[in-house]
């Protein structure tokens, strides 16, 4: 496809369970970002991957959150021991340039019950 | 730190009215500025951008000018349509930082 894709589109999980969210960036884009969109906090940066460099994890809210990017393409965001406050829409974006123009996927809506 | 402030509250206006959404920023470096739009049920889309002072970004009848002296990037459209109903986010990125810092967003509702 031409755009950023994310899966699943919706995920409902019980408190305490682990979840994995997937992002397929635009082909050829070297930069990949994860953001979280919630009612209380707005849009927050989580983590950034650029090529083979070490990721910028400075936005991750706790050590329950982690992400990896395999082969410089697909990325997985993992949330362990989910809490209700993790409920949000998780957005992935990719970029082919260094000036910050990012293209967003449709998001994964996570609901923790 | 880097931050973006948007005017509070939703904006409701009639079709063909003039739209302004205020955006001011604080940045440690020299930022690029963006407006993103989120239509109902859709993902975030880049609406326009400006990368240096006095640049004007424009798209779909929307405009915003990068004002370094007032640290602002206000969004304007001269005649809105119902199809412009969406949430609008102002954002910045600073080179070397790369992440986007977003404002809280403004819900715009255009009534026929």
PDB file of C-alpha atoms in Angstrom:
ATOM      1  CA  UNK A   1       0.000   0.000   0.000  1.00  0.00           C
ATOM      2  CA  UNK A   2       0.966   3.626  -0.400  1.00  0.00           C
ATOM      3  CA  UNK A   3       0.430   4.754   3.167  1.00  0.00           C
ATOM      4  CA  UNK A   4       1.291   3.808   6.722  1.00  0.00           C
ATOM      5  CA  UNK A   5      -0.749   0.863   7.941  1.00  0.00           C
ATOM      6  CA  UNK A   6      -1.427  -0.249  11.500  1.00  0.00           C
ATOM      7  CA  UNK A   7      -2.962  -3.320  13.026  1.00  0.00           C
ATOM      8  CA  UNK A   8      -5.193  -4.103  14.715  1.00  0.00           C
ATOM      9  CA  UNK A   9      -7.495  -1.143  14.219  1.00  0.00           C
ATOM     10  CA  UNK A  10      -9.169  -1.848  17.559  1.00  0.00           C
ATOM     11  CA  UNK A  11      -8.001  -3.826  20.554  1.00  0.00           C
ATOM     12  CA  UNK A  12      -9.870  -4.502  23.773  1.00  0.00           C
ATOM     13  CA  UNK A  13      -7.874  -6.149  26.514  1.00  0.00           C
ATOM     14  CA  UNK A  14      -8.196  -6.874  30.187  1.00  0.00           C
ATOM     15  CA  UNK A  15      -6.135  -5.014  32.729  1.00  0.00           C
ATOM     16  CA  UNK A  16      -2.860  -6.807  33.345  1.00  0.00           C
ATOM     17  CA  UNK A  17      -2.600  -8.414  29.903  1.00  0.00           C
ATOM     18  CA  UNK A  18       0.162  -7.677  27.404  1.00  0.00           C
ATOM     19  CA  UNK A  19      -0.623  -6.220  23.974  1.00  0.00           C
ATOM     20  CA  UNK A  20       1.323  -5.801  20.739  1.00  0.00           C
ATOM     21  CA  UNK A  21       0.554  -3.122  18.193  1.00  0.00           C
ATOM     22  CA  UNK A  22       1.997  -3.248  14.694  1.00  0.00           C
ATOM     23  CA  UNK A  23       3.040  -0.544  12.254  1.00  0.00           C
ATOM     24  CA  UNK A  24       4.036  -0.869   8.585  1.00  0.00           C
ATOM     25  CA  UNK A  25       5.656   2.382   7.437  1.00  0.00           C
ATOM     26  CA  UNK A  26       5.754   3.795   3.938  1.00  0.00           C
ATOM     27  CA  UNK A  27       8.282   1.859   1.880  1.00  0.00           C
ATOM     28  CA  UNK A  28      11.667   3.548   1.881  1.00  0.00           C
ATOM     29  CA  UNK A  29      10.980   5.782   4.880  1.00  0.00           C
ATOM     30  CA  UNK A  30      13.874   5.520   7.294  1.00  0.00           C
ATOM     31  CA  UNK A  31      12.247   7.272  10.236  1.00  0.00           C
ATOM     32  CA  UNK A  32       9.382   5.797  12.248  1.00  0.00           C
ATOM     33  CA  UNK A  33       7.542   7.344  15.182  1.00  0.00           C
ATOM     34  CA  UNK A  34       4.970   6.227  17.714  1.00  0.00           C
ATOM     35  CA  UNK A  35       2.566   8.683  19.344  1.00  0.00           C
ATOM     36  CA  UNK A  36      -0.352   8.304  21.696  1.00  0.00           C
ATOM     37  CA  UNK A  37      -3.588  10.271  21.462  1.00  0.00           C
ATOM     38  CA  UNK A  38      -5.733  10.381  24.571  1.00  0.00           C
ATOM     39  CA  UNK A  39      -8.494  12.669  25.778  1.00  0.00           C
ATOM     40  CA  UNK A  40      -6.606  13.944  28.768  1.00  0.00           C
ATOM     41  CA  UNK A  41      -3.118  14.317  27.314  1.00  0.00           C
ATOM     42  CA  UNK A  42      -3.664  15.106  23.641  1.00  0.00           C
ATOM     43  CA  UNK A  43      -1.015  13.834  21.226  1.00  0.00           C
ATOM     44  CA  UNK A  44       2.175  12.645  22.916  1.00  0.00           C
ATOM     45  CA  UNK A  45       5.416  11.429  21.419  1.00  0.00           C
ATOM     46  CA  UNK A  46       6.472   7.955  22.555  1.00  0.00           C
ATOM     47  CA  UNK A  47       9.476   6.686  20.588  1.00  0.00           C
ATOM     48  CA  UNK A  48      11.441   7.375  17.412  1.00  0.00           C
ATOM     49  CA  UNK A  49      13.520   5.108  15.159  1.00  0.00           C
ATOM     50  CA  UNK A  50      15.930   6.444  12.542  1.00  0.00           C
ATOM     51  CA  UNK A  51      17.687   3.918  10.338  1.00  0.00           C
ATOM     52  CA  UNK A  52      20.084   1.759  12.326  1.00  0.00           C
ATOM     53  CA  UNK A  53      20.611   4.321  15.078  1.00  0.00           C
ATOM     54  CA  UNK A  54      19.618   3.667  18.661  1.00  0.00           C
ATOM     55  CA  UNK A  55      15.964   4.647  19.145  1.00  0.00           C
ATOM     56  CA  UNK A  56      14.931   7.765  21.036  1.00  0.00           C
ATOM     57  CA  UNK A  57      12.835   6.276  23.839  1.00  0.00           C
ATOM     58  CA  UNK A  58      12.492   9.454  25.843  1.00  0.00           C
ATOM     59  CA  UNK A  59       8.711   9.673  25.435  1.00  0.00           C
ATOM     60  CA  UNK A  60       7.844   6.224  26.759  1.00  0.00           C
ATOM     61  CA  UNK A  61       5.724   6.750  29.903  1.00  0.00           C
ATOM     62  CA  UNK A  62       6.944   3.712  31.841  1.00  0.00           C
ATOM     63  CA  UNK A  63       9.095   0.608  31.538  1.00  0.00           C
ATOM     64  CA  UNK A  64       5.958  -1.369  30.661  1.00  0.00           C
ATOM     65  CA  UNK A  65       6.239   0.179  27.203  1.00  0.00           C
ATOM     66  CA  UNK A  66       8.767  -1.013  24.642  1.00  0.00           C
ATOM     67  CA  UNK A  67       9.132  -1.006  20.882  1.00  0.00           C
ATOM     68  CA  UNK A  68      11.279  -2.584  18.264  1.00  0.00           C
ATOM     69  CA  UNK A  69      11.783  -2.135  14.577  1.00  0.00           C
ATOM     70  CA  UNK A  70      12.902  -5.190  12.681  1.00  0.00           C
ATOM     71  CA  UNK A  71      14.897  -4.901   9.471  1.00  0.00           C
ATOM     72  CA  UNK A  72      14.413  -1.150   9.401  1.00  0.00           C
ATOM     73  CA  UNK A  73      10.781  -1.534   8.388  1.00  0.00           C
ATOM     74  CA  UNK A  74       7.939  -2.961  10.480  1.00  0.00           C
ATOM     75  CA  UNK A  75       7.681  -1.829  14.089  1.00  0.00           C
ATOM     76  CA  UNK A  76       5.923  -3.372  17.079  1.00  0.00           C
ATOM     77  CA  UNK A  77       4.907  -1.433  20.179  1.00  0.00           C
ATOM     78  CA  UNK A  78       4.450  -3.682  23.206  1.00  0.00           C
ATOM     79  CA  UNK A  79       2.644  -2.715  26.383  1.00  0.00           C
ATOM     80  CA  UNK A  80       3.066  -5.129  29.271  1.00  0.00           C
ATOM     81  CA  UNK A  81       0.667  -5.484  32.174  1.00  0.00           C
ATOM     82  CA  UNK A  82      -1.764  -3.000  30.679  1.00  0.00           C
ATOM     83  CA  UNK A  83      -3.493  -0.459  32.896  1.00  0.00           C
ATOM     84  CA  UNK A  84      -6.698   1.474  32.301  1.00  0.00           C
ATOM     85  CA  UNK A  85      -4.744   4.674  31.783  1.00  0.00           C
ATOM     86  CA  UNK A  86      -3.101   3.043  28.752  1.00  0.00           C
ATOM     87  CA  UNK A  87      -6.427   3.304  26.904  1.00  0.00           C
ATOM     88  CA  UNK A  88      -5.799   5.601  23.952  1.00  0.00           C
ATOM     89  CA  UNK A  89      -5.311   5.675  20.205  1.00  0.00           C
ATOM     90  CA  UNK A  90      -1.761   4.697  19.302  1.00  0.00           C
ATOM     91  CA  UNK A  91      -0.525   6.356  16.139  1.00  0.00           C
ATOM     92  CA  UNK A  92       2.427   5.427  13.998  1.00  0.00           C
ATOM     93  CA  UNK A  93       4.071   7.798  11.526  1.00  0.00           C
ATOM     94  CA  UNK A  94       6.942   7.539   9.090  1.00  0.00           C
ATOM     95  CA  UNK A  95       9.134  10.095   7.408  1.00  0.00           C
ATOM     96  CA  UNK A  96      11.580  10.077   4.544  1.00  0.00           C
ATOM     97  CA  UNK A  97      13.207  13.368   5.443  1.00  0.00           C
ATOM     98  CA  UNK A  98      14.810  15.087   8.404  1.00  0.00           C
ATOM     99  CA  UNK A  99      12.600  18.170   8.508  1.00  0.00           C
ATOM    100  CA  UNK A 100       9.802  16.541  10.418  1.00  0.00           C
ATOM    101  CA  UNK A 101       7.202  15.974   7.679  1.00  0.00           C
ATOM    102  CA  UNK A 102       5.526  12.823   8.980  1.00  0.00           C
ATOM    103  CA  UNK A 103       2.796  10.658   7.461  1.00  0.00           C
ATOM    104  CA  UNK A 104       0.435   9.021   9.918  1.00  0.00           C
ATOM    105  CA  UNK A 105      -1.320   5.697   9.976  1.00  0.00           C
ATOM    106  CA  UNK A 106      -4.991   5.312  10.963  1.00  0.00           C
ATOM    107  CA  UNK A 107      -4.103   4.301  14.497  1.00  0.00           C
ATOM    108  CA  UNK A 108      -4.941   1.463  16.861  1.00  0.00           C
ATOM    109  CA  UNK A 109      -7.622   2.192  19.433  1.00  0.00           C
ATOM    110  CA  UNK A 110      -6.682   0.379  22.634  1.00  0.00           C
ATOM    111  CA  UNK A 111      -9.265  -0.097  25.360  1.00  0.00           C
ATOM    112  CA  UNK A 112      -8.185  -1.615  28.658  1.00  0.00           C
ATOM    113  CA  UNK A 113     -11.099  -2.902  30.742  1.00  0.00           C
TER     114      UNK A 113
ATOM    115  CA  UNK B   1      11.057  22.401  26.350  1.00  0.00           C
ATOM    116  CA  UNK B   2       9.343  22.665  22.995  1.00  0.00           C
ATOM    117  CA  UNK B   3       5.620  23.272  23.161  1.00  0.00           C
ATOM    118  CA  UNK B   4       2.648  24.478  21.161  1.00  0.00           C
ATOM    119  CA  UNK B   5      -0.371  26.362  22.443  1.00  0.00           C
ATOM    120  CA  UNK B   6      -3.670  26.504  20.606  1.00  0.00           C
ATOM    121  CA  UNK B   7      -6.667  28.622  21.473  1.00  0.00           C
ATOM    122  CA  UNK B   8      -9.079  26.941  23.853  1.00  0.00           C
ATOM    123  CA  UNK B   9     -12.350  25.342  22.905  1.00  0.00           C
ATOM    124  CA  UNK B  10     -14.222  24.209  19.802  1.00  0.00           C
ATOM    125  CA  UNK B  11     -14.968  26.574  16.952  1.00  0.00           C
ATOM    126  CA  UNK B  12     -18.434  26.642  15.432  1.00  0.00           C
ATOM    127  CA  UNK B  13     -19.124  28.785  12.420  1.00  0.00           C
ATOM    128  CA  UNK B  14     -21.404  29.069   9.420  1.00  0.00           C
ATOM    129  CA  UNK B  15     -20.534  28.033   5.908  1.00  0.00           C
ATOM    130  CA  UNK B  16     -18.578  30.697   3.997  1.00  0.00           C
ATOM    131  CA  UNK B  17     -17.422  32.356   7.227  1.00  0.00           C
ATOM    132  CA  UNK B  18     -13.793  33.315   7.880  1.00  0.00           C
ATOM    133  CA  UNK B  19     -11.836  30.892  10.043  1.00  0.00           C
ATOM    134  CA  UNK B  20      -8.866  31.689  12.266  1.00  0.00           C
ATOM    135  CA  UNK B  21      -7.246  29.261  14.678  1.00  0.00           C
ATOM    136  CA  UNK B  22      -4.464  30.711  16.784  1.00  0.00           C
ATOM    137  CA  UNK B  23      -1.223  28.852  17.416  1.00  0.00           C
ATOM    138  CA  UNK B  24       1.843  30.016  19.313  1.00  0.00           C
ATOM    139  CA  UNK B  25       4.963  28.060  20.088  1.00  0.00           C
ATOM    140  CA  UNK B  26       8.016  27.845  22.316  1.00  0.00           C
ATOM    141  CA  UNK B  27      11.104  26.164  20.919  1.00  0.00           C
ATOM    142  CA  UNK B  28      14.716  25.765  21.982  1.00  0.00           C
ATOM    143  CA  UNK B  29      15.948  25.602  18.399  1.00  0.00           C
ATOM    144  CA  UNK B  30      14.693  26.800  15.056  1.00  0.00           C
ATOM    145  CA  UNK B  31      11.533  24.834  14.386  1.00  0.00           C
ATOM    146  CA  UNK B  32       9.563  23.751  11.360  1.00  0.00           C
ATOM    147  CA  UNK B  33       5.856  24.394  11.834  1.00  0.00           C
ATOM    148  CA  UNK B  34       2.902  22.309  10.713  1.00  0.00           C
ATOM    149  CA  UNK B  35      -0.859  22.146  10.692  1.00  0.00           C
ATOM    150  CA  UNK B  36      -2.360  18.665  10.730  1.00  0.00           C
ATOM    151  CA  UNK B  37      -6.049  17.895  10.222  1.00  0.00           C
ATOM    152  CA  UNK B  38      -8.063  14.922  11.441  1.00  0.00           C
ATOM    153  CA  UNK B  39     -11.374  14.421   9.635  1.00  0.00           C
ATOM    154  CA  UNK B  40     -14.072  12.361  11.397  1.00  0.00           C
ATOM    155  CA  UNK B  41     -13.115   8.692  11.427  1.00  0.00           C
ATOM    156  CA  UNK B  42      -9.821   9.307   9.643  1.00  0.00           C
ATOM    157  CA  UNK B  43      -6.151   9.573  10.553  1.00  0.00           C
ATOM    158  CA  UNK B  44      -4.002  12.667  10.887  1.00  0.00           C
ATOM    159  CA  UNK B  45      -3.129  14.335   7.601  1.00  0.00           C
ATOM    160  CA  UNK B  46      -0.573  17.050   6.962  1.00  0.00           C
ATOM    161  CA  UNK B  47      -2.449  20.167   5.875  1.00  0.00           C
ATOM    162  CA  UNK B  48       0.419  22.615   5.401  1.00  0.00           C
ATOM    163  CA  UNK B  49       3.860  23.473   6.669  1.00  0.00           C
ATOM    164  CA  UNK B  50       6.494  26.214   6.849  1.00  0.00           C
ATOM    165  CA  UNK B  51      10.170  25.659   7.548  1.00  0.00           C
ATOM    166  CA  UNK B  52      11.553  29.164   8.025  1.00  0.00           C
ATOM    167  CA  UNK B  53      10.518  32.601   9.184  1.00  0.00           C
ATOM    168  CA  UNK B  54       8.087  34.505   6.934  1.00  0.00           C
ATOM    169  CA  UNK B  55       7.297  31.369   4.922  1.00  0.00           C
ATOM    170  CA  UNK B  56       3.622  30.927   4.132  1.00  0.00           C
ATOM    171  CA  UNK B  57       2.226  27.435   3.951  1.00  0.00           C
ATOM    172  CA  UNK B  58      -0.969  26.939   1.969  1.00  0.00           C
ATOM    173  CA  UNK B  59      -3.256  24.101   0.926  1.00  0.00           C
ATOM    174  CA  UNK B  60      -6.976  23.638   0.173  1.00  0.00           C
ATOM    175  CA  UNK B  61      -7.609  27.347   0.738  1.00  0.00           C
ATOM    176  CA  UNK B  62      -5.949  27.295   4.160  1.00  0.00           C
ATOM    177  CA  UNK B  63      -2.931  29.490   4.902  1.00  0.00           C
ATOM    178  CA  UNK B  64      -0.527  30.024   7.784  1.00  0.00           C
ATOM    179  CA  UNK B  65       2.496  32.294   8.010  1.00  0.00           C
ATOM    180  CA  UNK B  66       5.548  31.531  10.142  1.00  0.00           C
ATOM    181  CA  UNK B  67       6.001  34.608  12.360  1.00  0.00           C
ATOM    182  CA  UNK B  68       9.220  34.380  14.298  1.00  0.00           C
ATOM    183  CA  UNK B  69       8.780  37.768  15.986  1.00  0.00           C
ATOM    184  CA  UNK B  70       5.490  36.690  17.572  1.00  0.00           C
ATOM    185  CA  UNK B  71       6.298  32.936  17.660  1.00  0.00           C
ATOM    186  CA  UNK B  72       3.003  32.246  15.936  1.00  0.00           C
ATOM    187  CA  UNK B  73       1.601  30.163  13.091  1.00  0.00           C
ATOM    188  CA  UNK B  74      -2.093  31.023  12.927  1.00  0.00           C
ATOM    189  CA  UNK B  75      -4.295  29.090  10.520  1.00  0.00           C
ATOM    190  CA  UNK B  76      -6.762  30.973   8.317  1.00  0.00           C
ATOM    191  CA  UNK B  77      -9.301  30.217   5.648  1.00  0.00           C
ATOM    192  CA  UNK B  78     -11.378  32.853   3.956  1.00  0.00           C
ATOM    193  CA  UNK B  79     -14.554  30.858   3.286  1.00  0.00           C
ATOM    194  CA  UNK B  80     -15.110  27.555   5.072  1.00  0.00           C
ATOM    195  CA  UNK B  81     -17.229  24.672   3.831  1.00  0.00           C
ATOM    196  CA  UNK B  82     -19.085  21.976   5.730  1.00  0.00           C
ATOM    197  CA  UNK B  83     -16.419  19.545   4.536  1.00  0.00           C
ATOM    198  CA  UNK B  84     -13.818  21.497   6.556  1.00  0.00           C
ATOM    199  CA  UNK B  85     -15.364  20.209   9.776  1.00  0.00           C
ATOM    200  CA  UNK B  86     -12.504  18.405  11.516  1.00  0.00           C
ATOM    201  CA  UNK B  87      -9.989  18.674  14.329  1.00  0.00           C
ATOM    202  CA  UNK B  88      -6.970  20.872  13.550  1.00  0.00           C
ATOM    203  CA  UNK B  89      -3.612  20.422  15.273  1.00  0.00           C
ATOM    204  CA  UNK B  90      -0.696  22.823  15.219  1.00  0.00           C
ATOM    205  CA  UNK B  91       2.710  21.163  15.618  1.00  0.00           C
ATOM    206  CA  UNK B  92       6.409  21.859  15.536  1.00  0.00           C
ATOM    207  CA  UNK B  93       9.587  19.913  15.065  1.00  0.00           C
ATOM    208  CA  UNK B  94      13.129  21.036  15.785  1.00  0.00           C
ATOM    209  CA  UNK B  95      15.973  19.687  13.684  1.00  0.00           C
ATOM    210  CA  UNK B  96      17.989  17.200  15.604  1.00  0.00           C
ATOM    211  CA  UNK B  97      14.974  16.502  17.787  1.00  0.00           C
ATOM    212  CA  UNK B  98      12.666  15.142  15.070  1.00  0.00           C
ATOM    213  CA  UNK B  99       9.677  14.448  17.228  1.00  0.00           C
ATOM    214  CA  UNK B 100       6.523  16.474  16.698  1.00  0.00           C
ATOM    215  CA  UNK B 101       5.142  18.471  19.591  1.00  0.00           C
ATOM    216  CA  UNK B 102       1.419  19.038  19.131  1.00  0.00           C
ATOM    217  CA  UNK B 103      -1.047  21.539  20.434  1.00  0.00           C
ATOM    218  CA  UNK B 104      -4.249  20.258  22.042  1.00  0.00           C
ATOM    219  CA  UNK B 105      -6.205  20.602  18.811  1.00  0.00           C
ATOM    220  CA  UNK B 106      -9.325  22.552  17.918  1.00  0.00           C
ATOM    221  CA  UNK B 107     -12.591  20.978  16.872  1.00  0.00           C
ATOM    222  CA  UNK B 108     -14.042  22.996  13.997  1.00  0.00           C
ATOM    223  CA  UNK B 109     -17.717  22.550  13.168  1.00  0.00           C
ATOM    224  CA  UNK B 110     -19.089  24.253  10.062  1.00  0.00           C
ATOM    225  CA  UNK B 111     -22.859  24.443   9.873  1.00  0.00           C
ATOM    226  CA  UNK B 112     -24.725  24.908   6.598  1.00  0.00           C
TER     227      UNK B 112
END
